């Protein structure tokens, strides 16, 4: 069974809720899913997965959350050639740089040799019905790169 690794940072629970939606959909599609809070894993752990996913919130005026900075910095040095990646995040449209940390993670993944498997998903605060639909479609698109 292929392995999807989802690493997330969540202060208010919004990004964790998004991660749960993605994890549930992938499990429904036949994936083994490891869902980890970012402080409990190293970026190197992504090498064990077929599908590498990061979910993060954007803090303040576009800063990475403190708890995911180490993971972010380590990620650029990991060889994920042959892997598929995806990124999602939560933020607040009140800020000019809405969910910019999702873009920052996409740029880090590009350094790893991994292939982008789906468009980024941005959620305003907590996931609503439309967001849940988008996150499930994100999971389906990522999964479509594999024969299950």
PDB file of C-alpha atoms in Angstrom:
ATOM      1  CA  UNK A   1       0.000   0.000   0.000  1.00  0.00           C
ATOM      2  CA  UNK A   2       1.463   3.398  -0.937  1.00  0.00           C
ATOM      3  CA  UNK A   3       2.320   5.810   1.855  1.00  0.00           C
ATOM      4  CA  UNK A   4       1.189   9.433   2.110  1.00  0.00           C
ATOM      5  CA  UNK A   5       2.935  11.552   4.715  1.00  0.00           C
ATOM      6  CA  UNK A   6       1.134  14.703   5.832  1.00  0.00           C
ATOM      7  CA  UNK A   7       3.066  17.139   8.013  1.00  0.00           C
ATOM      8  CA  UNK A   8       1.261  20.162   9.365  1.00  0.00           C
ATOM      9  CA  UNK A   9       1.529  23.171  11.671  1.00  0.00           C
ATOM     10  CA  UNK A  10      -1.621  24.404  13.362  1.00  0.00           C
ATOM     11  CA  UNK A  11      -2.071  26.980  16.109  1.00  0.00           C
ATOM     12  CA  UNK A  12      -5.848  27.330  16.199  1.00  0.00           C
ATOM     13  CA  UNK A  13      -6.755  23.909  14.802  1.00  0.00           C
ATOM     14  CA  UNK A  14      -7.727  25.222  11.354  1.00  0.00           C
ATOM     15  CA  UNK A  15      -4.808  23.669   9.480  1.00  0.00           C
ATOM     16  CA  UNK A  16      -5.128  20.465  11.481  1.00  0.00           C
ATOM     17  CA  UNK A  17      -8.786  20.260  10.403  1.00  0.00           C
ATOM     18  CA  UNK A  18      -7.664  20.657   6.783  1.00  0.00           C
ATOM     19  CA  UNK A  19      -5.036  17.937   7.267  1.00  0.00           C
ATOM     20  CA  UNK A  20      -7.690  15.607   8.688  1.00  0.00           C
ATOM     21  CA  UNK A  21      -9.910  16.137   5.623  1.00  0.00           C
ATOM     22  CA  UNK A  22      -7.020  15.326   3.255  1.00  0.00           C
ATOM     23  CA  UNK A  23      -5.967  12.298   5.345  1.00  0.00           C
ATOM     24  CA  UNK A  24      -9.501  10.910   5.488  1.00  0.00           C
ATOM     25  CA  UNK A  25      -9.933  11.227   1.720  1.00  0.00           C
ATOM     26  CA  UNK A  26      -6.593   9.569   0.989  1.00  0.00           C
ATOM     27  CA  UNK A  27      -7.438   6.677   3.312  1.00  0.00           C
ATOM     28  CA  UNK A  28     -10.767   6.332   1.523  1.00  0.00           C
ATOM     29  CA  UNK A  29      -8.804   6.121  -1.748  1.00  0.00           C
ATOM     30  CA  UNK A  30      -6.641   3.278  -0.416  1.00  0.00           C
ATOM     31  CA  UNK A  31      -3.605   5.056   0.988  1.00  0.00           C
ATOM     32  CA  UNK A  32      -1.725   4.377   4.187  1.00  0.00           C
ATOM     33  CA  UNK A  33      -1.523   7.821   5.793  1.00  0.00           C
ATOM     34  CA  UNK A  34       0.898   9.134   8.394  1.00  0.00           C
ATOM     35  CA  UNK A  35      -0.372  12.421   9.806  1.00  0.00           C
ATOM     36  CA  UNK A  36       2.234  14.252  11.912  1.00  0.00           C
ATOM     37  CA  UNK A  37       2.483  17.583  13.671  1.00  0.00           C
ATOM     38  CA  UNK A  38       5.610  19.308  12.330  1.00  0.00           C
ATOM     39  CA  UNK A  39       7.586  19.289  15.583  1.00  0.00           C
ATOM     40  CA  UNK A  40       7.417  15.484  15.822  1.00  0.00           C
ATOM     41  CA  UNK A  41       9.159  14.710  12.489  1.00  0.00           C
ATOM     42  CA  UNK A  42      12.220  15.603  10.457  1.00  0.00           C
ATOM     43  CA  UNK A  43      12.125  16.590   6.802  1.00  0.00           C
ATOM     44  CA  UNK A  44      14.196  13.475   6.058  1.00  0.00           C
ATOM     45  CA  UNK A  45      11.165  11.391   7.117  1.00  0.00           C
ATOM     46  CA  UNK A  46       9.523  12.420   3.833  1.00  0.00           C
ATOM     47  CA  UNK A  47      11.868  10.042   1.979  1.00  0.00           C
ATOM     48  CA  UNK A  48       9.799   7.096   3.281  1.00  0.00           C
ATOM     49  CA  UNK A  49       6.626   8.363   1.584  1.00  0.00           C
ATOM     50  CA  UNK A  50       5.351   8.136  -1.969  1.00  0.00           C
ATOM     51  CA  UNK A  51       3.223  11.236  -1.502  1.00  0.00           C
ATOM     52  CA  UNK A  52       4.600  14.174   0.512  1.00  0.00           C
ATOM     53  CA  UNK A  53       2.137  16.787   1.768  1.00  0.00           C
ATOM     54  CA  UNK A  54       2.638  19.858   3.939  1.00  0.00           C
ATOM     55  CA  UNK A  55      -0.067  21.977   5.513  1.00  0.00           C
ATOM     56  CA  UNK A  56       0.776  25.201   7.279  1.00  0.00           C
ATOM     57  CA  UNK A  57      -0.822  28.371   8.407  1.00  0.00           C
ATOM     58  CA  UNK A  58       0.627  31.802   7.682  1.00  0.00           C
ATOM     59  CA  UNK A  59       1.480  33.801  10.757  1.00  0.00           C
ATOM     60  CA  UNK A  60       1.108  37.568  11.100  1.00  0.00           C
ATOM     61  CA  UNK A  61       2.194  39.480   8.019  1.00  0.00           C
ATOM     62  CA  UNK A  62       3.450  36.483   6.044  1.00  0.00           C
ATOM     63  CA  UNK A  63       5.826  34.705   8.403  1.00  0.00           C
ATOM     64  CA  UNK A  64       6.330  30.979   8.729  1.00  0.00           C
ATOM     65  CA  UNK A  65       5.067  29.655  12.054  1.00  0.00           C
ATOM     66  CA  UNK A  66       7.993  29.259  14.477  1.00  0.00           C
ATOM     67  CA  UNK A  67       7.261  25.575  14.975  1.00  0.00           C
ATOM     68  CA  UNK A  68       7.694  24.684  11.288  1.00  0.00           C
ATOM     69  CA  UNK A  69      10.809  26.757  10.493  1.00  0.00           C
ATOM     70  CA  UNK A  70      13.265  23.904  11.183  1.00  0.00           C
ATOM     71  CA  UNK A  71      11.271  21.488   9.020  1.00  0.00           C
ATOM     72  CA  UNK A  72      11.090  24.109   6.257  1.00  0.00           C
ATOM     73  CA  UNK A  73      14.833  24.775   6.319  1.00  0.00           C
ATOM     74  CA  UNK A  74      15.708  21.051   6.379  1.00  0.00           C
ATOM     75  CA  UNK A  75      13.350  20.269   3.499  1.00  0.00           C
ATOM     76  CA  UNK A  76      15.495  22.048   0.903  1.00  0.00           C
ATOM     77  CA  UNK A  77      18.329  19.558   1.551  1.00  0.00           C
ATOM     78  CA  UNK A  78      16.250  16.373   1.180  1.00  0.00           C
ATOM     79  CA  UNK A  79      16.270  14.436  -2.101  1.00  0.00           C
ATOM     80  CA  UNK A  80      12.661  13.625  -2.936  1.00  0.00           C
ATOM     81  CA  UNK A  81      13.214  12.742  -6.589  1.00  0.00           C
ATOM     82  CA  UNK A  82      10.441  10.481  -7.806  1.00  0.00           C
ATOM     83  CA  UNK A  83       8.032  11.650  -5.091  1.00  0.00           C
ATOM     84  CA  UNK A  84       4.827  13.632  -5.600  1.00  0.00           C
ATOM     85  CA  UNK A  85       4.127  16.637  -3.354  1.00  0.00           C
ATOM     86  CA  UNK A  86       1.238  18.870  -2.468  1.00  0.00           C
ATOM     87  CA  UNK A  87       0.749  21.863  -0.167  1.00  0.00           C
ATOM     88  CA  UNK A  88      -2.249  23.422   1.532  1.00  0.00           C
ATOM     89  CA  UNK A  89      -2.732  25.970   4.248  1.00  0.00           C
ATOM     90  CA  UNK A  90      -4.968  28.242   6.215  1.00  0.00           C
ATOM     91  CA  UNK A  91      -4.787  31.949   6.723  1.00  0.00           C
ATOM     92  CA  UNK A  92      -6.836  35.065   7.136  1.00  0.00           C
ATOM     93  CA  UNK A  93      -7.811  37.194   4.138  1.00  0.00           C
ATOM     94  CA  UNK A  94      -7.517  40.216   6.443  1.00  0.00           C
ATOM     95  CA  UNK A  95      -3.762  40.073   5.766  1.00  0.00           C
ATOM     96  CA  UNK A  96      -2.174  41.180   2.485  1.00  0.00           C
ATOM     97  CA  UNK A  97      -0.039  38.033   2.248  1.00  0.00           C
ATOM     98  CA  UNK A  98      -2.900  35.541   2.556  1.00  0.00           C
ATOM     99  CA  UNK A  99      -1.538  31.982   2.921  1.00  0.00           C
ATOM    100  CA  UNK A 100       1.865  32.962   1.515  1.00  0.00           C
ATOM    101  CA  UNK A 101       3.589  30.214   3.509  1.00  0.00           C
ATOM    102  CA  UNK A 102       1.946  27.651   1.227  1.00  0.00           C
ATOM    103  CA  UNK A 103       3.851  29.267  -1.671  1.00  0.00           C
ATOM    104  CA  UNK A 104       7.032  29.209   0.390  1.00  0.00           C
ATOM    105  CA  UNK A 105       6.681  25.457   0.917  1.00  0.00           C
ATOM    106  CA  UNK A 106       6.015  24.919  -2.766  1.00  0.00           C
ATOM    107  CA  UNK A 107       9.327  26.658  -3.522  1.00  0.00           C
ATOM    108  CA  UNK A 108      11.105  24.441  -0.969  1.00  0.00           C
ATOM    109  CA  UNK A 109       9.630  21.290  -2.497  1.00  0.00           C
ATOM    110  CA  UNK A 110      10.856  22.397  -5.937  1.00  0.00           C
ATOM    111  CA  UNK A 111      14.421  22.231  -4.549  1.00  0.00           C
ATOM    112  CA  UNK A 112      13.934  18.590  -3.533  1.00  0.00           C
ATOM    113  CA  UNK A 113      13.353  17.146  -7.003  1.00  0.00           C
ATOM    114  CA  UNK A 114       9.771  16.142  -6.133  1.00  0.00           C
ATOM    115  CA  UNK A 115       6.988  16.687  -8.665  1.00  0.00           C
ATOM    116  CA  UNK A 116       4.038  18.938  -7.933  1.00  0.00           C
ATOM    117  CA  UNK A 117       0.935  16.760  -7.883  1.00  0.00           C
ATOM    118  CA  UNK A 118      -1.882  19.273  -7.382  1.00  0.00           C
ATOM    119  CA  UNK A 119      -2.556  22.980  -7.217  1.00  0.00           C
ATOM    120  CA  UNK A 120      -2.121  24.652  -3.836  1.00  0.00           C
ATOM    121  CA  UNK A 121      -5.170  24.915  -1.607  1.00  0.00           C
ATOM    122  CA  UNK A 122      -5.723  27.992   0.555  1.00  0.00           C
ATOM    123  CA  UNK A 123      -8.400  28.107   3.246  1.00  0.00           C
ATOM    124  CA  UNK A 124      -9.675  31.304   4.859  1.00  0.00           C
ATOM    125  CA  UNK A 125      -9.691  30.543   8.596  1.00  0.00           C
ATOM    126  CA  UNK A 126     -11.457  27.230   9.277  1.00  0.00           C
ATOM    127  CA  UNK A 127     -12.570  24.894   6.474  1.00  0.00           C
ATOM    128  CA  UNK A 128     -16.174  25.381   5.348  1.00  0.00           C
ATOM    129  CA  UNK A 129     -18.128  23.094   2.988  1.00  0.00           C
ATOM    130  CA  UNK A 130     -16.513  24.527  -0.172  1.00  0.00           C
ATOM    131  CA  UNK A 131     -13.068  24.158   1.398  1.00  0.00           C
ATOM    132  CA  UNK A 132     -13.765  20.549   2.311  1.00  0.00           C
ATOM    133  CA  UNK A 133     -14.730  19.885  -1.304  1.00  0.00           C
ATOM    134  CA  UNK A 134     -11.528  21.582  -2.512  1.00  0.00           C
ATOM    135  CA  UNK A 135      -9.348  19.640  -0.061  1.00  0.00           C
ATOM    136  CA  UNK A 136     -10.935  16.334  -1.061  1.00  0.00           C
ATOM    137  CA  UNK A 137     -10.382  17.188  -4.742  1.00  0.00           C
ATOM    138  CA  UNK A 138      -6.764  18.064  -3.874  1.00  0.00           C
ATOM    139  CA  UNK A 139      -6.331  14.586  -2.328  1.00  0.00           C
ATOM    140  CA  UNK A 140      -7.974  12.931  -5.351  1.00  0.00           C
ATOM    141  CA  UNK A 141      -5.704  14.798  -7.757  1.00  0.00           C
ATOM    142  CA  UNK A 142      -2.605  13.818  -5.781  1.00  0.00           C
ATOM    143  CA  UNK A 143      -3.747  10.205  -5.670  1.00  0.00           C
ATOM    144  CA  UNK A 144      -4.423  10.155  -9.424  1.00  0.00           C
ATOM    145  CA  UNK A 145      -0.663  10.111 -10.059  1.00  0.00           C
ATOM    146  CA  UNK A 146      -0.544   6.537  -8.723  1.00  0.00           C
ATOM    147  CA  UNK A 147      -2.077   3.222  -9.770  1.00  0.00           C
ATOM    148  CA  UNK A 148      -3.838   1.930  -6.675  1.00  0.00           C
TER     149      UNK A 148
END
